[in-house]
Amino acid sequence: MDQRHCLGRRCPLTLELVANVVRHTPDRRAAVLMVRWPDGRGVRVEVTDTCPRPPVSTAVDELTEGGRGVLIVDAVTDRWAWDPLPDRPGRTVWFECDVKP
């Protein structure tokens, strides 16, 4: 996958994570960090919010309109996870997309 494809995936996935903050976090605030690795091998996007719970899929079947954000992020990124914030309630959900030479 080339760099344009990797960077092109970043935008919709970032929007998905930020939309989840707006939908599911009472204060609807988030910090977004986007990093392109200096060696050009990929990107990492982090979205930090005040929700202490892990992100989960709530889709109950294929006809459900929502609840697929985690499934989408898992399907189109090379890595993703979430980390609880060490100093206050909240979490950082992050994903990485590699660029193949």
GROMACS .gro file of N, CA, C and O in nm, residues 2-87:
model
  344
    2ASP      N    1   0.059   0.219  -0.085
    2ASP     CA    2   0.144   0.337  -0.091
    2ASP      C    3   0.098   0.441   0.010
    2ASP      O    4  -0.006   0.428   0.074
    3GLN      N    5   0.178   0.546   0.023
    3GLN     CA    6   0.152   0.647   0.125
    3GLN      C    7   0.020   0.720   0.102
    3GLN      O    8  -0.051   0.750   0.196
    4ARG      N    9  -0.016   0.747  -0.024
    4ARG     CA   10  -0.144   0.816  -0.050
    4ARG      C   11  -0.261   0.734   0.002
    4ARG      O   12  -0.355   0.787   0.058
    5HIS      N   13  -0.256   0.601  -0.018
    5HIS     CA   14  -0.364   0.516   0.029
    5HIS      C   15  -0.370   0.519   0.182
    5HIS      O   16  -0.477   0.528   0.240
    6CYS      N   17  -0.255   0.510   0.245
    6CYS     CA   18  -0.250   0.513   0.391
    6CYS      C   19  -0.305   0.644   0.445
    6CYS      O   20  -0.387   0.645   0.536
    7LEU      N   21  -0.261   0.755   0.389
    7LEU     CA   22  -0.309   0.885   0.436
    7LEU      C   23  -0.457   0.903   0.404
    7LEU      O   24  -0.531   0.966   0.479
    8GLY      N   25  -0.504   0.846   0.293
    8GLY     CA   26  -0.645   0.854   0.258
    8GLY      C   27  -0.734   0.779   0.355
    8GLY      O   28  -0.847   0.819   0.381
    9ARG      N   29  -0.685   0.670   0.413
    9ARG     CA   30  -0.763   0.596   0.513
    9ARG      C   31  -0.771   0.672   0.644
    9ARG      O   32  -0.865   0.655   0.720
   10ARG      N   33  -0.672   0.754   0.671
   10ARG     CA   34  -0.663   0.820   0.800
   10ARG      C   35  -0.782   0.910   0.826
   10ARG      O   36  -0.837   0.912   0.936
   11CYS      N   37  -0.827   0.987   0.727
   11CYS     CA   38  -0.934   1.085   0.748
   11CYS      C   39  -1.066   1.021   0.791
   11CYS      O   40  -1.122   1.059   0.893
   12PRO      N   41  -1.121   0.925   0.715
   12PRO     CA   42  -1.248   0.867   0.758
   12PRO      C   43  -1.239   0.796   0.893
   12PRO      O   44  -1.334   0.800   0.971
   13LEU      N   45  -1.126   0.734   0.921
   13LEU     CA   46  -1.112   0.664   1.050
   13LEU      C   47  -1.104   0.764   1.165
   13LEU      O   48  -1.162   0.741   1.272
   14THR      N   49  -1.034   0.874   1.143
   14THR     CA   50  -1.027   0.978   1.246
   14THR      C   51  -1.166   1.035   1.270
   14THR      O   52  -1.207   1.054   1.386
   15LEU      N   53  -1.240   1.061   1.163
   15LEU     CA   54  -1.377   1.110   1.178
   15LEU      C   55  -1.464   1.011   1.256
   15LEU      O   56  -1.547   1.051   1.337
   16GLU      N   57  -1.446   0.884   1.231
   16GLU     CA   58  -1.522   0.781   1.304
   16GLU      C   59  -1.493   0.788   1.453
   16GLU      O   60  -1.584   0.786   1.536
   17LEU      N   61  -1.366   0.798   1.490
   17LEU     CA   62  -1.331   0.804   1.633
   17LEU      C   63  -1.382   0.933   1.698
   17LEU      O   64  -1.433   0.930   1.810
   18VAL      N   65  -1.371   1.046   1.628
   18VAL     CA   66  -1.420   1.172   1.684
   18VAL      C   67  -1.573   1.170   1.692
   18VAL      O   68  -1.631   1.217   1.791
   19ALA      N   69  -1.640   1.113   1.594
   19ALA     CA   70  -1.787   1.103   1.600
   19ALA      C   71  -1.830   1.020   1.721
   19ALA      O   72  -1.932   1.052   1.784
   20ASN      N   73  -1.755   0.918   1.753
   20ASN     CA   74  -1.787   0.839   1.872
   20ASN      C   75  -1.775   0.922   2.000
   20ASN      O   76  -1.854   0.905   2.093
   21VAL      N   77  -1.677   1.011   2.006
   21VAL     CA   78  -1.666   1.100   2.121
   21VAL      C   79  -1.790   1.188   2.132
   21VAL      O   80  -1.850   1.201   2.238
   22VAL      N   81  -1.832   1.245   2.020
   22VAL     CA   82  -1.950   1.333   2.020
   22VAL      C   83  -2.074   1.256   2.062
   22VAL      O   84  -2.157   1.305   2.138
   23ARG      N   85  -2.087   1.133   2.016
   23ARG     CA   86  -2.206   1.052   2.049
   23ARG      C   87  -2.206   0.997   2.190
   23ARG      O   88  -2.311   0.984   2.251
   24HIS      N   89  -2.089   0.958   2.240
   24HIS     CA   90  -2.087   0.875   2.362
   24HIS      C   91  -2.017   0.936   2.482
   24HIS      O   92  -2.016   0.875   2.588
   25THR      N   93  -1.958   1.054   2.470
   25THR     CA   94  -1.889   1.116   2.583
   25THR      C   95  -1.966   1.240   2.624
   25THR      O   96  -1.992   1.327   2.541
   26PRO      N   97  -2.002   1.249   2.753
   26PRO     CA   98  -2.088   1.361   2.797
   26PRO      C   99  -2.034   1.499   2.762
   26PRO      O  100  -2.110   1.586   2.721
   27ASP      N  101  -1.904   1.524   2.774
   27ASP     CA  102  -1.854   1.659   2.746
   27ASP      C  103  -1.820   1.682   2.599
   27ASP      O  104  -1.791   1.794   2.558
   28ARG      N  105  -1.825   1.576   2.518
   28ARG     CA  106  -1.805   1.585   2.372
   28ARG      C  107  -1.675   1.652   2.332
   28ARG      O  108  -1.666   1.717   2.229
   29ARG      N  109  -1.572   1.635   2.414
   29ARG     CA  110  -1.443   1.696   2.385
   29ARG      C  111  -1.339   1.589   2.358
   29ARG      O  112  -1.340   1.484   2.422
   30ALA      N  113  -1.249   1.618   2.267
   30ALA     CA  114  -1.143   1.523   2.234
   30ALA      C  115  -1.018   1.599   2.192
   30ALA      O  116  -1.026   1.712   2.142
   31ALA      N  117  -0.905   1.535   2.211
   31ALA     CA  118  -0.778   1.584   2.156
   31ALA      C  119  -0.736   1.484   2.049
   31ALA      O  120  -0.746   1.363   2.069
   32VAL      N  121  -0.692   1.536   1.935
   32VAL     CA  122  -0.653   1.450   1.823
   32VAL      C  123  -0.505   1.476   1.793
   32VAL      O  124  -0.463   1.591   1.781
   33LEU      N  125  -0.430   1.368   1.782
   33LEU     CA  126  -0.288   1.376   1.747
   33LEU      C  127  -0.266   1.288   1.625
   33LEU      O  128  -0.304   1.171   1.625
   34MET      N  129  -0.205   1.346   1.520
   34MET     CA  130  -0.171   1.270   1.399
   34MET      C  131  -0.020   1.279   1.380
   34MET      O  132   0.036   1.389   1.380
   35VAL      N  133   0.042   1.164   1.364
   35VAL     CA  134   0.187   1.158   1.350
   35VAL      C  135   0.223   1.076   1.227
   35VAL      O  136   0.174   0.964   1.211
   36ARG      N  137   0.305   1.133   1.142
   36ARG     CA  138   0.362   1.056   1.031
   36ARG      C  139   0.501   1.017   1.076
   36ARG      O  140   0.581   1.102   1.118
   37TRP      N  141   0.532   0.889   1.071
   37TRP     CA  142   0.663   0.843   1.116
   37TRP      C  143   0.772   0.912   1.035
   37TRP      O  144   0.760   0.927   0.912
   38PRO      N  145   0.881   0.955   1.100
   38PRO     CA  146   0.988   1.027   1.029
   38PRO      C  147   1.049   0.947   0.914
   38PRO      O  148   1.091   1.004   0.814
   39ASP      N  149   1.052   0.816   0.927
   39ASP     CA  150   1.109   0.735   0.820
   39ASP      C  151   1.010   0.708   0.707
   39ASP      O  152   1.040   0.638   0.612
   40GLY      N  153   0.889   0.764   0.719
   40GLY     CA  154   0.789   0.750   0.614
   40GLY      C  155   0.719   0.616   0.609
   40GLY      O  156   0.647   0.586   0.516
   41ARG      N  157   0.735   0.535   0.713
   41ARG     CA  158   0.678   0.399   0.708
   41ARG      C  159   0.531   0.391   0.746
   41ARG      O  160   0.470   0.286   0.736
   42GLY      N  161   0.472   0.502   0.789
   42GLY     CA  162   0.330   0.497   0.823
   42GLY      C  163   0.285   0.616   0.904
   42GLY      O  164   0.358   0.713   0.921
   43VAL      N  165   0.162   0.606   0.953
   43VAL     CA  166   0.103   0.712   1.035
   43VAL      C  167   0.039   0.650   1.159
   43VAL      O  168   0.001   0.533   1.161
   44ARG      N  169   0.027   0.734   1.261
   44ARG     CA  170  -0.044   0.697   1.384
   44ARG      C  171  -0.138   0.812   1.416
   44ARG      O  172  -0.101   0.929   1.408
   45VAL      N  173  -0.262   0.777   1.451
   45VAL     CA  174  -0.362   0.876   1.491
   45VAL      C  175  -0.412   0.837   1.630
   45VAL      O  176  -0.443   0.721   1.656
   46GLU      N  177  -0.416   0.937   1.720
   46GLU     CA  178  -0.465   0.916   1.856
   46GLU      C  179  -0.580   1.012   1.882
   46GLU      O  180  -0.571   1.130   1.850
   47VAL      N  181  -0.687   0.959   1.943
   47VAL     CA  182  -0.800   1.042   1.985
   47VAL      C  183  -0.819   1.018   2.134
   47VAL      O  184  -0.845   0.905   2.177
   48THR      N  185  -0.803   1.124   2.213
   48THR     CA  186  -0.814   1.114   2.359
   48THR      C  187  -0.942   1.182   2.404
   48THR      O  188  -0.974   1.293   2.359
   49ASP      N  189  -1.016   1.115   2.494
   49ASP     CA  190  -1.140   1.173   2.546
   49ASP      C  191  -1.152   1.141   2.694
   49ASP      O  192  -1.060   1.085   2.754
   50THR      N  193  -1.264   1.175   2.754
   50THR     CA  194  -1.284   1.157   2.898
   50THR      C  195  -1.360   1.031   2.935
   50THR      O  196  -1.394   1.011   3.051
   51CYS      N  197  -1.389   0.946   2.838
   51CYS     CA  198  -1.461   0.822   2.865
   51CYS      C  199  -1.362   0.717   2.916
   51CYS      O  200  -1.264   0.687   2.850
   52PRO      N  201  -1.387   0.657   3.033
   52PRO     CA  202  -1.294   0.558   3.085
   52PRO      C  203  -1.317   0.416   3.033
   52PRO      O  204  -1.237   0.327   3.058
   53ARG      N  205  -1.426   0.394   2.959
   53ARG     CA  206  -1.461   0.259   2.913
   53ARG      C  207  -1.390   0.223   2.783
   53ARG      O  208  -1.365   0.311   2.700
   54PRO      N  209  -1.366   0.096   2.760
   54PRO     CA  210  -1.306   0.056   2.632
   54PRO      C  211  -1.407   0.072   2.518
   54PRO      O  212  -1.527   0.062   2.539
   55PRO      N  213  -1.357   0.098   2.397
   55PRO     CA  214  -1.448   0.103   2.283
   55PRO      C  215  -1.497  -0.038   2.250
   55PRO      O  216  -1.418  -0.133   2.254
   56VAL      N  217  -1.624  -0.051   2.222
   56VAL     CA  218  -1.681  -0.182   2.190
   56VAL      C  219  -1.776  -0.170   2.072
   56VAL      O  220  -1.834  -0.064   2.048
   57SER      N  221  -1.792  -0.279   2.001
   57SER     CA  222  -1.891  -0.284   1.894
   57SER      C  223  -2.027  -0.311   1.955
   57SER      O  224  -2.042  -0.401   2.037
   58THR      N  225  -2.126  -0.233   1.913
   58THR     CA  226  -2.263  -0.255   1.963
   58THR      C  227  -2.356  -0.303   1.855
   58THR      O  228  -2.476  -0.312   1.876
   59ALA      N  229  -2.301  -0.333   1.737
   59ALA     CA  230  -2.385  -0.383   1.628
   59ALA      C  231  -2.434  -0.523   1.664
   59ALA      O  232  -2.355  -0.611   1.695
   60VAL      N  233  -2.564  -0.541   1.662
   60VAL     CA  234  -2.620  -0.671   1.699
   60VAL      C  235  -2.645  -0.760   1.578
   60VAL      O  236  -2.652  -0.881   1.591
   61ASP      N  237  -2.660  -0.701   1.461
   61ASP     CA  238  -2.674  -0.780   1.338
   61ASP      C  239  -2.635  -0.694   1.219
   61ASP      O  240  -2.607  -0.575   1.232
   62GLU      N  241  -2.636  -0.753   1.101
   62GLU     CA  242  -2.590  -0.682   0.982
   62GLU      C  243  -2.682  -0.569   0.938
   62GLU      O  244  -2.644  -0.486   0.856
   63LEU      N  245  -2.804  -0.562   0.990
   63LEU     CA  246  -2.897  -0.456   0.953
   63LEU      C  247  -2.894  -0.337   1.049
   63LEU      O  248  -2.958  -0.235   1.022
   64THR      N  249  -2.823  -0.348   1.158
   64THR     CA  250  -2.813  -0.239   1.254
   64THR      C  251  -2.739  -0.121   1.190
   64THR      O  252  -2.638  -0.140   1.125
   65GLU      N  253  -2.792   0.000   1.208
   65GLU     CA  254  -2.732   0.117   1.144
   65GLU      C  255  -2.604   0.163   1.209
   65GLU      O  256  -2.518   0.220   1.143
   66GLY      N  257  -2.588   0.146   1.337
   66GLY     CA  258  -2.469   0.196   1.406
   66GLY      C  259  -2.395   0.085   1.479
   66GLY      O  260  -2.430  -0.033   1.470
   67GLY      N  261  -2.292   0.126   1.551
   67GLY     CA  262  -2.220   0.032   1.636
   67GLY      C  263  -2.108  -0.043   1.568
   67GLY      O  264  -2.055  -0.139   1.623
   68ARG      N  265  -2.069   0.000   1.448
   68ARG     CA  266  -1.966  -0.074   1.375
   68ARG      C  267  -1.830  -0.005   1.373
   68ARG      O  268  -1.739  -0.050   1.304
   69GLY      N  269  -1.813   0.104   1.445
   69GLY     CA  270  -1.689   0.179   1.440
   69GLY      C  271  -1.567   0.095   1.472
   69GLY      O  272  -1.466   0.100   1.402
   70VAL      N  273  -1.574   0.016   1.579
   70VAL     CA  274  -1.462  -0.070   1.617
   70VAL      C  275  -1.433  -0.172   1.507
   70VAL      O  276  -1.316  -0.197   1.474
   71LEU      N  277  -1.536  -0.227   1.448
   71LEU     CA  278  -1.516  -0.325   1.340
   71LEU      C  279  -1.450  -0.260   1.218
   71LEU      O  280  -1.364  -0.321   1.154
   72ILE      N  281  -1.491  -0.138   1.187
   72ILE     CA  282  -1.433  -0.068   1.072
   72ILE      C  283  -1.285  -0.038   1.098
   72ILE      O  284  -1.199  -0.064   1.014
   73VAL      N  285  -1.256   0.018   1.215
   73VAL     CA  286  -1.117   0.050   1.248
   73VAL      C  287  -1.031  -0.077   1.246
   73VAL      O  288  -0.921  -0.078   1.191
   74ASP      N  289  -1.083  -0.185   1.299
   74ASP     CA  290  -1.009  -0.311   1.301
   74ASP      C  291  -0.985  -0.364   1.159
   74ASP      O  292  -0.879  -0.419   1.130
   75ALA      N  293  -1.083  -0.346   1.072
   75ALA     CA  294  -1.074  -0.403   0.937
   75ALA      C  295  -0.975  -0.329   0.847
   75ALA      O  296  -0.914  -0.391   0.760
   76VAL      N  297  -0.958  -0.199   0.866
   76VAL     CA  298  -0.879  -0.123   0.768
   76VAL      C  299  -0.749  -0.062   0.822
   76VAL      O  300  -0.681   0.009   0.749
   77THR      N  301  -0.714  -0.092   0.946
   77THR     CA  302  -0.586  -0.045   0.999
   77THR      C  303  -0.492  -0.163   1.019
   77THR      O  304  -0.535  -0.278   1.021
   78ASP      N  305  -0.366  -0.132   1.036
   78ASP     CA  306  -0.269  -0.238   1.064
   78ASP      C  307  -0.265  -0.272   1.213
   78ASP      O  308  -0.242  -0.386   1.251
   79ARG      N  309  -0.288  -0.172   1.297
   79ARG     CA  310  -0.293  -0.192   1.441
   79ARG      C  311  -0.386  -0.088   1.501
   79ARG      O  312  -0.393   0.025   1.452
   80TRP      N  313  -0.452  -0.124   1.609
   80TRP     CA  314  -0.528  -0.027   1.686
   80TRP      C  315  -0.545  -0.081   1.827
   80TRP      O  316  -0.534  -0.202   1.850
   81ALA      N  317  -0.568   0.007   1.920
   81ALA     CA  318  -0.592  -0.032   2.059
   81ALA      C  319  -0.642   0.091   2.134
   81ALA      O  320  -0.663   0.197   2.075
   82TRP      N  321  -0.658   0.074   2.261
   82TRP     CA  322  -0.693   0.188   2.346
   82TRP      C  323  -0.614   0.175   2.475
   82TRP      O  324  -0.577   0.064   2.516
   83ASP      N  325  -0.584   0.288   2.535
   83ASP     CA  326  -0.509   0.292   2.660
   83ASP      C  327  -0.581   0.384   2.757
   83ASP      O  328  -0.618   0.497   2.720
   84PRO      N  329  -0.600   0.339   2.882
   84PRO     CA  330  -0.659   0.430   2.981
   84PRO      C  331  -0.559   0.541   3.014
   84PRO      O  332  -0.438   0.520   3.008
   85LEU      N  333  -0.611   0.659   3.044
   85LEU     CA  334  -0.522   0.768   3.083
   85LEU      C  335  -0.469   0.742   3.224
   85LEU      O  336  -0.544   0.701   3.312
   86PRO      N  337  -0.341   0.764   3.246
   86PRO     CA  338  -0.282   0.731   3.376
   86PRO      C  339  -0.315   0.830   3.487
   86PRO      O  340  -0.313   0.795   3.604
   87ASP      N  341  -0.349   0.954   3.451
   87ASP     CA  342  -0.361   1.058   3.553
   87ASP      C  343  -0.501   1.115   3.572
   87ASP      O  344  -0.522   1.201   3.656
   0.00000   0.00000   0.00000
